[in-house]
Amino acid sequence: WVPIKGNDWYWIRHHIQVGMNVIVEIL
């Protein structure tokens, strides 16, 4: 993906949190 306005960490954390929630729901 392409970094947007230096909000890389925000998007990374957001996707990690969403991914973790999905994994928890699956488990």
Short mmCIF file of C-alpha atoms in Angstrom, two decimals:
data_model
loop_
_atom_site.label_atom_id
_atom_site.label_comp_id
_atom_site.label_asym_id
_atom_site.label_seq_id
_atom_site.Cartn_x
_atom_site.Cartn_y
_atom_site.Cartn_z
CA TRP A 1 0.00 0.00 0.00
CA VAL A 2 0.99 3.66 -0.17
CA PRO A 3 1.68 5.66 3.02
CA ILE A 4 -0.79 8.52 3.44
CA LYS A 5 0.24 11.80 5.12
CA GLY A 6 2.47 10.05 7.69
CA ASN A 7 -0.49 8.24 9.27
CA ASP A 8 1.24 4.91 8.68
CA TRP A 9 1.18 3.91 12.35
CA TYR A 10 -2.50 4.87 12.68
CA TRP A 11 -3.46 2.64 9.77
CA ILE A 12 -1.12 -0.17 10.89
CA ARG A 13 -2.57 -0.14 14.41
CA HIS A 14 -6.11 0.07 13.03
CA HIS A 15 -5.63 -2.95 10.76
CA ILE A 16 -3.91 -4.91 13.54
CA GLN A 17 -6.80 -4.22 15.94
CA VAL A 18 -9.38 -5.18 13.31
CA GLY A 19 -7.41 -8.32 12.45
CA MET A 20 -7.16 -9.32 16.11
CA ASN A 21 -10.91 -8.81 16.58
CA VAL A 22 -11.64 -10.98 13.55
CA ILE A 23 -9.29 -13.72 14.81
CA VAL A 24 -10.92 -13.63 18.26
CA GLU A 25 -14.38 -13.90 16.70
CA ILE A 26 -13.26 -16.85 14.56
CA LEU A 27 -11.73 -18.60 17.57
#
